[in-house]
Amino acid sequence: MSIDIRRYEASTDKDRWDEFIATSARNATFLHCRGYMDYHSDRFNDMSLMAYKGTRLIGVIPGNCSGNTFHSHSGLTYGGLLTSPRATMADVADTFSALNRHLKDSGIKEVIYKPVPHIYHQCPSEEDLYALFSQCGASLETRAVSSVIDSSHRLRFFDIRRSGIRKATKAGVTISENTSFDDFWPILSANLMERHGTVPVHTLAEITLLRNRFPDNIRLFEARLDSACLAGVVMYVTPKVAHAQYISASHDGKSCGALDLLFDYLINNEFSFQDYFDFGISTEQGGRLLNHSLIYQKEGFGARAVCYDSYRYSV
């Protein structure tokens, strides 16, 4: 049975899309729900696609187009083809053939494809990587390095991290969860501007909106001394992975080891049951520049490399 590719229409497909992400897709996370994707819909020309085998939805592709290029999806860390457990290698191969025909007929000339890293898969789901190689002749476009703890094989913290934990504990730093981002966001914004000349991807209003939509998935933990916020980590929680989306500390927080204590709590207490703890990437310029001091900090907690890749091919 052939695969039919249809363009996502918000007015008719939103519920079916979200139901597929929530109950059927084996390699999706809450980032692929329309409530997350569409918060910045004004910034992207959405071209999300849905793959049907007969009447059965077997996959969706979060996407947008820019000129004659299809991206999967520019506003997401990872995307690609999200498939049901029933989708076989042959189904995925047929889906890519149908996808490329659809894109070509729509005037698309090239594709930038960001697969979901394997740590987020509910079960093995790398059929798309083989299809990229065998059918699309895709080439590696970017490779970012993220630092990840495998909970089944924990490594000892570096002494410098253990020293920071002791220092923060002695100073009386406490850890708590907060539903408001008001105290943490200025710390994060100041650090990003000072170190990189940038601002957070999300504004305070946007992260608050998303947290209200996904309260079980987007959670803020803070290190405080008395009433002052010294450091914070915004966690994106998915079925297998606890991912540190934003990490930052004030000058006082850095001097007393607040982040060391906070990560010790997150890794060994709050998210110890998760399969993986993902600190996020430590690379710039599409992975060509490694931030050695940043990755050393993450490796100090026992994290090691997992790659976040993107691919390019012509249709």
PDB file of N, CA and C in Angstrom, residues 47-121:
ATOM      1  N   MET A  47       5.282  24.105   7.421  1.00  0.00           N
ATOM      2  CA  MET A  47       5.045  23.148   6.340  1.00  0.00           C
ATOM      3  C   MET A  47       5.118  21.736   6.909  1.00  0.00           C
ATOM      4  N   SER A  48       4.496  21.549   8.060  1.00  0.00           N
ATOM      5  CA  SER A  48       4.490  20.231   8.680  1.00  0.00           C
ATOM      6  C   SER A  48       3.694  19.265   7.806  1.00  0.00           C
ATOM      7  N   LEU A  49       4.107  18.005   7.829  1.00  0.00           N
ATOM      8  CA  LEU A  49       3.530  17.002   6.934  1.00  0.00           C
ATOM      9  C   LEU A  49       3.077  15.782   7.717  1.00  0.00           C
ATOM     10  N   MET A  50       2.087  15.070   7.146  1.00  0.00           N
ATOM     11  CA  MET A  50       1.538  13.871   7.772  1.00  0.00           C
ATOM     12  C   MET A  50       1.562  12.742   6.750  1.00  0.00           C
ATOM     13  N   ALA A  51       2.019  11.563   7.196  1.00  0.00           N
ATOM     14  CA  ALA A  51       2.166  10.406   6.306  1.00  0.00           C
ATOM     15  C   ALA A  51       1.087   9.375   6.621  1.00  0.00           C
ATOM     16  N   TYR A  52       0.302   9.039   5.616  1.00  0.00           N
ATOM     17  CA  TYR A  52      -0.776   8.063   5.772  1.00  0.00           C
ATOM     18  C   TYR A  52      -0.493   6.819   4.935  1.00  0.00           C
ATOM     19  N   LYS A  53      -0.781   5.665   5.516  1.00  0.00           N
ATOM     20  CA  LYS A  53      -0.776   4.406   4.787  1.00  0.00           C
ATOM     21  C   LYS A  53      -2.225   3.945   4.753  1.00  0.00           C
ATOM     22  N   GLY A  54      -2.884   4.190   3.641  1.00  0.00           N
ATOM     23  CA  GLY A  54      -4.319   4.024   3.600  1.00  0.00           C
ATOM     24  C   GLY A  54      -4.955   5.103   4.454  1.00  0.00           C
ATOM     25  N   THR A  55      -5.790   4.701   5.398  1.00  0.00           N
ATOM     26  CA  THR A  55      -6.415   5.663   6.314  1.00  0.00           C
ATOM     27  C   THR A  55      -5.640   5.799   7.614  1.00  0.00           C
ATOM     28  N   ARG A  56      -4.549   5.038   7.771  1.00  0.00           N
ATOM     29  CA  ARG A  56      -3.815   4.996   9.031  1.00  0.00           C
ATOM     30  C   ARG A  56      -2.659   5.990   9.018  1.00  0.00           C
ATOM     31  N   LEU A  57      -2.625   6.860  10.019  1.00  0.00           N
ATOM     32  CA  LEU A  57      -1.508   7.793  10.174  1.00  0.00           C
ATOM     33  C   LEU A  57      -0.318   7.026  10.735  1.00  0.00           C
ATOM     34  N   ILE A  58       0.803   7.004   9.994  1.00  0.00           N
ATOM     35  CA  ILE A  58       1.978   6.256  10.456  1.00  0.00           C
ATOM     36  C   ILE A  58       3.151   7.159  10.792  1.00  0.00           C
ATOM     37  N   GLY A  59       3.041   8.451  10.472  1.00  0.00           N
ATOM     38  CA  GLY A  59       4.147   9.347  10.792  1.00  0.00           C
ATOM     39  C   GLY A  59       3.793  10.801  10.564  1.00  0.00           C
ATOM     40  N   VAL A  60       4.479  11.674  11.272  1.00  0.00           N
ATOM     41  CA  VAL A  60       4.341  13.115  11.062  1.00  0.00           C
ATOM     42  C   VAL A  60       5.737  13.723  11.004  1.00  0.00           C
ATOM     43  N   ILE A  61       5.830  14.855  10.328  1.00  0.00           N
ATOM     44  CA  ILE A  61       7.113  15.535  10.166  1.00  0.00           C
ATOM     45  C   ILE A  61       6.925  17.006  10.505  1.00  0.00           C
ATOM     46  N   PRO A  62       7.343  17.454  11.699  1.00  0.00           N
ATOM     47  CA  PRO A  62       7.292  18.891  11.992  1.00  0.00           C
ATOM     48  C   PRO A  62       8.226  19.622  11.034  1.00  0.00           C
ATOM     49  N   GLY A  63       7.718  20.644  10.363  1.00  0.00           N
ATOM     50  CA  GLY A  63       8.574  21.300   9.386  1.00  0.00           C
ATOM     51  C   GLY A  63       8.148  22.714   9.056  1.00  0.00           C
ATOM     52  N   ASN A  64       9.053  23.434   8.425  1.00  0.00           N
ATOM     53  CA  ASN A  64       8.773  24.765   7.895  1.00  0.00           C
ATOM     54  C   ASN A  64       9.584  24.942   6.630  1.00  0.00           C
ATOM     55  N   CYS A  65       9.184  25.880   5.811  1.00  0.00           N
ATOM     56  CA  CYS A  65       9.949  26.146   4.599  1.00  0.00           C
ATOM     57  C   CYS A  65      10.442  27.577   4.604  1.00  0.00           C
ATOM     58  N   SER A  66      11.614  27.756   4.020  1.00  0.00           N
ATOM     59  CA  SER A  66      12.226  29.066   3.856  1.00  0.00           C
ATOM     60  C   SER A  66      12.763  29.128   2.442  1.00  0.00           C
ATOM     61  N   GLY A  67      12.121  29.920   1.601  1.00  0.00           N
ATOM     62  CA  GLY A  67      12.485  29.899   0.187  1.00  0.00           C
ATOM     63  C   GLY A  67      12.192  28.537  -0.399  1.00  0.00           C
ATOM     64  N   ASN A  68      13.190  27.928  -1.021  1.00  0.00           N
ATOM     65  CA  ASN A  68      12.999  26.585  -1.590  1.00  0.00           C
ATOM     66  C   ASN A  68      13.644  25.493  -0.736  1.00  0.00           C
ATOM     67  N   THR A  69      13.805  25.783   0.568  1.00  0.00           N
ATOM     68  CA  THR A  69      14.391  24.815   1.500  1.00  0.00           C
ATOM     69  C   THR A  69      13.358  24.391   2.530  1.00  0.00           C
ATOM     70  N   PHE A  70      13.253  23.081   2.752  1.00  0.00           N
ATOM     71  CA  PHE A  70      12.392  22.522   3.794  1.00  0.00           C
ATOM     72  C   PHE A  70      13.257  22.196   5.001  1.00  0.00           C
ATOM     73  N   HIS A  71      12.823  22.646   6.179  1.00  0.00           N
ATOM     74  CA  HIS A  71      13.537  22.398   7.431  1.00  0.00           C
ATOM     75  C   HIS A  71      12.659  21.551   8.349  1.00  0.00           C
ATOM     76  N   SER A  72      13.304  20.647   9.069  1.00  0.00           N
ATOM     77  CA  SER A  72      12.516  19.826  10.012  1.00  0.00           C
ATOM     78  C   SER A  72      12.991  19.961  11.459  1.00  0.00           C
ATOM     79  N   HIS A  73      12.605  20.891  12.216  1.00  0.00           N
ATOM     80  CA  HIS A  73      11.907  22.157  12.034  1.00  0.00           C
ATOM     81  C   HIS A  73      12.843  23.216  12.584  1.00  0.00           C
ATOM     82  N   SER A  74      12.936  24.378  11.992  1.00  0.00           N
ATOM     83  CA  SER A  74      13.910  25.389  12.414  1.00  0.00           C
ATOM     84  C   SER A  74      13.719  25.837  13.855  1.00  0.00           C
ATOM     85  N   GLY A  75      12.507  25.753  14.370  1.00  0.00           N
ATOM     86  CA  GLY A  75      12.244  26.207  15.715  1.00  0.00           C
ATOM     87  C   GLY A  75      12.371  25.147  16.782  1.00  0.00           C
ATOM     88  N   LEU A  76      12.818  23.950  16.402  1.00  0.00           N
ATOM     89  CA  LEU A  76      12.951  22.840  17.346  1.00  0.00           C
ATOM     90  C   LEU A  76      14.393  22.348  17.389  1.00  0.00           C
ATOM     91  N   THR A  77      14.789  21.826  18.535  1.00  0.00           N
ATOM     92  CA  THR A  77      16.129  21.261  18.674  1.00  0.00           C
ATOM     93  C   THR A  77      16.285  20.011  17.815  1.00  0.00           C
ATOM     94  N   TYR A  78      15.226  19.235  17.709  1.00  0.00           N
ATOM     95  CA  TYR A  78      15.231  18.013  16.912  1.00  0.00           C
ATOM     96  C   TYR A  78      13.825  17.774  16.390  1.00  0.00           C
ATOM     97  N   GLY A  79      13.744  17.075  15.274  1.00  0.00           N
ATOM     98  CA  GLY A  79      12.433  16.817  14.664  1.00  0.00           C
ATOM     99  C   GLY A  79      12.481  15.581  13.799  1.00  0.00           C
ATOM    100  N   GLY A  80      12.459  15.774  12.480  1.00  0.00           N
ATOM    101  CA  GLY A  80      12.516  14.627  11.589  1.00  0.00           C
ATOM    102  C   GLY A  80      11.195  13.885  11.511  1.00  0.00           C
ATOM    103  N   LEU A  81      11.256  12.655  10.991  1.00  0.00           N
ATOM    104  CA  LEU A  81      10.071  11.817  10.841  1.00  0.00           C
ATOM    105  C   LEU A  81       9.774  11.120  12.162  1.00  0.00           C
ATOM    106  N   LEU A  82       8.594  11.366  12.706  1.00  0.00           N
ATOM    107  CA  LEU A  82       8.155  10.759  13.958  1.00  0.00           C
ATOM    108  C   LEU A  82       7.177   9.651  13.600  1.00  0.00           C
ATOM    109  N   THR A  83       7.486   8.432  13.970  1.00  0.00           N
ATOM    110  CA  THR A  83       6.751   7.277  13.460  1.00  0.00           C
ATOM    111  C   THR A  83       6.080   6.471  14.557  1.00  0.00           C
ATOM    112  N   SER A  84       5.081   5.709  14.149  1.00  0.00           N
ATOM    113  CA  SER A  84       4.402   4.790  15.053  1.00  0.00           C
ATOM    114  C   SER A  84       5.240   3.522  15.203  1.00  0.00           C
ATOM    115  N   PRO A  85       5.042   2.761  16.276  1.00  0.00           N
ATOM    116  CA  PRO A  85       5.792   1.504  16.452  1.00  0.00           C
ATOM    117  C   PRO A  85       5.537   0.507  15.332  1.00  0.00           C
ATOM    118  N   ARG A  86       4.395   0.601  14.671  1.00  0.00           N
ATOM    119  CA  ARG A  86       4.059  -0.345  13.608  1.00  0.00           C
ATOM    120  C   ARG A  86       4.799  -0.052  12.306  1.00  0.00           C
ATOM    121  N   ALA A  87       5.364   1.149  12.171  1.00  0.00           N
ATOM    122  CA  ALA A  87       6.049   1.516  10.936  1.00  0.00           C
ATOM    123  C   ALA A  87       7.339   0.714  10.782  1.00  0.00           C
ATOM    124  N   THR A  88       7.458   0.008   9.683  1.00  0.00           N
ATOM    125  CA  THR A  88       8.631  -0.827   9.420  1.00  0.00           C
ATOM    126  C   THR A  88       9.672  -0.049   8.628  1.00  0.00           C
ATOM    127  N   MET A  89      10.828  -0.688   8.404  1.00  0.00           N
ATOM    128  CA  MET A  89      11.854  -0.069   7.574  1.00  0.00           C
ATOM    129  C   MET A  89      11.316   0.201   6.177  1.00  0.00           C
ATOM    130  N   ALA A  90      10.545  -0.737   5.645  1.00  0.00           N
ATOM    131  CA  ALA A  90       9.959  -0.546   4.314  1.00  0.00           C
ATOM    132  C   ALA A  90       8.984   0.627   4.317  1.00  0.00           C
ATOM    133  N   ASP A  91       8.206   0.753   5.391  1.00  0.00           N
ATOM    134  CA  ASP A  91       7.269   1.880   5.488  1.00  0.00           C
ATOM    135  C   ASP A  91       8.010   3.206   5.496  1.00  0.00           C
ATOM    136  N   VAL A  92       9.095   3.272   6.263  1.00  0.00           N
ATOM    137  CA  VAL A  92       9.861   4.521   6.348  1.00  0.00           C
ATOM    138  C   VAL A  92      10.517   4.836   5.010  1.00  0.00           C
ATOM    139  N   ALA A  93      11.049   3.812   4.332  1.00  0.00           N
ATOM    140  CA  ALA A  93      11.641   4.022   3.005  1.00  0.00           C
ATOM    141  C   ALA A  93      10.596   4.549   2.028  1.00  0.00           C
ATOM    142  N   ASP A  94       9.408   3.950   2.059  1.00  0.00           N
ATOM    143  CA  ASP A  94       8.328   4.421   1.182  1.00  0.00           C
ATOM    144  C   ASP A  94       7.898   5.838   1.557  1.00  0.00           C
ATOM    145  N   THR A  95       7.926   6.140   2.854  1.00  0.00           N
ATOM    146  CA  THR A  95       7.559   7.484   3.311  1.00  0.00           C
ATOM    147  C   THR A  95       8.527   8.520   2.777  1.00  0.00           C
ATOM    148  N   PHE A  96       9.811   8.217   2.794  1.00  0.00           N
ATOM    149  CA  PHE A  96      10.792   9.166   2.274  1.00  0.00           C
ATOM    150  C   PHE A  96      10.640   9.349   0.767  1.00  0.00           C
ATOM    151  N   SER A  97      10.345   8.275   0.064  1.00  0.00           N
ATOM    152  CA  SER A  97      10.114   8.405  -1.382  1.00  0.00           C
ATOM    153  C   SER A  97       8.926   9.313  -1.649  1.00  0.00           C
ATOM    154  N   ALA A  98       7.828   9.078  -0.921  1.00  0.00           N
ATOM    155  CA  ALA A  98       6.644   9.915  -1.087  1.00  0.00           C
ATOM    156  C   ALA A  98       6.899  11.347  -0.625  1.00  0.00           C
ATOM    157  N   LEU A  99       7.640  11.484   0.482  1.00  0.00           N
ATOM    158  CA  LEU A  99       7.979  12.808   0.998  1.00  0.00           C
ATOM    159  C   LEU A  99       8.750  13.618  -0.028  1.00  0.00           C
ATOM    160  N   ASN A 100       9.753  13.017  -0.626  1.00  0.00           N
ATOM    161  CA  ASN A 100      10.589  13.743  -1.576  1.00  0.00           C
ATOM    162  C   ASN A 100       9.820  14.114  -2.839  1.00  0.00           C
ATOM    163  N   ARG A 101       8.908  13.250  -3.271  1.00  0.00           N
ATOM    164  CA  ARG A 101       8.055  13.600  -4.411  1.00  0.00           C
ATOM    165  C   ARG A 101       7.165  14.788  -4.062  1.00  0.00           C
ATOM    166  N   HIS A 102       6.589  14.743  -2.863  1.00  0.00           N
ATOM    167  CA  HIS A 102       5.711  15.833  -2.421  1.00  0.00           C
ATOM    168  C   HIS A 102       6.475  17.149  -2.337  1.00  0.00           C
ATOM    169  N   LEU A 103       7.665  17.107  -1.763  1.00  0.00           N
ATOM    170  CA  LEU A 103       8.460  18.327  -1.630  1.00  0.00           C
ATOM    171  C   LEU A 103       8.864  18.877  -2.993  1.00  0.00           C
ATOM    172  N   LYS A 104       9.258  17.998  -3.887  1.00  0.00           N
ATOM    173  CA  LYS A 104       9.652  18.440  -5.226  1.00  0.00           C
ATOM    174  C   LYS A 104       8.474  19.080  -5.950  1.00  0.00           C
ATOM    175  N   ASP A 105       7.304  18.454  -5.839  1.00  0.00           N
ATOM    176  CA  ASP A 105       6.102  19.015  -6.474  1.00  0.00           C
ATOM    177  C   ASP A 105       5.707  20.353  -5.853  1.00  0.00           C
ATOM    178  N   SER A 106       6.144  20.584  -4.609  1.00  0.00           N
ATOM    179  CA  SER A 106       5.828  21.839  -3.914  1.00  0.00           C
ATOM    180  C   SER A 106       6.881  22.912  -4.145  1.00  0.00           C
ATOM    181  N   GLY A 107       7.867  22.626  -4.994  1.00  0.00           N
ATOM    182  CA  GLY A 107       8.890  23.607  -5.316  1.00  0.00           C
ATOM    183  C   GLY A 107      10.092  23.602  -4.396  1.00  0.00           C
ATOM    184  N   ILE A 108      10.177  22.596  -3.532  1.00  0.00           N
ATOM    185  CA  ILE A 108      11.320  22.480  -2.629  1.00  0.00           C
ATOM    186  C   ILE A 108      12.499  21.858  -3.370  1.00  0.00           C
ATOM    187  N   LYS A 109      13.694  22.413  -3.134  1.00  0.00           N
ATOM    188  CA  LYS A 109      14.885  21.904  -3.804  1.00  0.00           C
ATOM    189  C   LYS A 109      15.870  21.231  -2.856  1.00  0.00           C
ATOM    190  N   GLU A 110      15.833  21.597  -1.578  1.00  0.00           N
ATOM    191  CA  GLU A 110      16.732  20.948  -0.632  1.00  0.00           C
ATOM    192  C   GLU A 110      16.065  20.808   0.727  1.00  0.00           C
ATOM    193  N   VAL A 111      16.602  19.874   1.513  1.00  0.00           N
ATOM    194  CA  VAL A 111      16.035  19.555   2.821  1.00  0.00           C
ATOM    195  C   VAL A 111      17.124  19.643   3.884  1.00  0.00           C
ATOM    196  N   ILE A 112      16.813  20.277   5.009  1.00  0.00           N
ATOM    197  CA  ILE A 112      17.646  20.231   6.204  1.00  0.00           C
ATOM    198  C   ILE A 112      16.880  19.390   7.219  1.00  0.00           C
ATOM    199  N   TYR A 113      17.472  18.285   7.622  1.00  0.00           N
ATOM    200  CA  TYR A 113      16.758  17.273   8.406  1.00  0.00           C
ATOM    201  C   TYR A 113      17.467  17.053   9.734  1.00  0.00           C
ATOM    202  N   LYS A 114      16.704  17.222  10.842  1.00  0.00           N
ATOM    203  CA  LYS A 114      17.269  17.061  12.188  1.00  0.00           C
ATOM    204  C   LYS A 114      16.592  15.874  12.878  1.00  0.00           C
ATOM    205  N   PRO A 115      17.203  14.708  12.877  1.00  0.00           N
ATOM    206  CA  PRO A 115      16.574  13.553  13.528  1.00  0.00           C
ATOM    207  C   PRO A 115      16.570  13.691  15.047  1.00  0.00           C
ATOM    208  N   VAL A 116      15.662  12.965  15.674  1.00  0.00           N
ATOM    209  CA  VAL A 116      15.605  12.928  17.134  1.00  0.00           C
ATOM    210  C   VAL A 116      16.771  12.084  17.645  1.00  0.00           C
ATOM    211  N   PRO A 117      17.624  12.601  18.535  1.00  0.00           N
ATOM    212  CA  PRO A 117      18.725  11.784  19.082  1.00  0.00           C
ATOM    213  C   PRO A 117      18.191  10.517  19.745  1.00  0.00           C
ATOM    214  N   HIS A 118      18.959   9.448  19.654  1.00  0.00           N
ATOM    215  CA  HIS A 118      18.475   8.129  20.060  1.00  0.00           C
ATOM    216  C   HIS A 118      18.086   8.055  21.528  1.00  0.00           C
ATOM    217  N   ILE A 119      18.645   8.897  22.382  1.00  0.00           N
ATOM    218  CA  ILE A 119      18.316   8.807  23.801  1.00  0.00           C
ATOM    219  C   ILE A 119      16.852   9.154  24.072  1.00  0.00           C
ATOM    220  N   TYR A 120      16.206   9.851  23.138  1.00  0.00           N
ATOM    221  CA  TYR A 120      14.809  10.230  23.319  1.00  0.00           C
ATOM    222  C   TYR A 120      13.837   9.187  22.764  1.00  0.00           C
ATOM    223  N   HIS A 121      14.342   8.174  22.090  1.00  0.00           N
ATOM    224  CA  HIS A 121      13.468   7.176  21.475  1.00  0.00           C
ATOM    225  C   HIS A 121      12.842   6.273  22.535  1.00  0.00           C
TER     226      HIS A 121
END
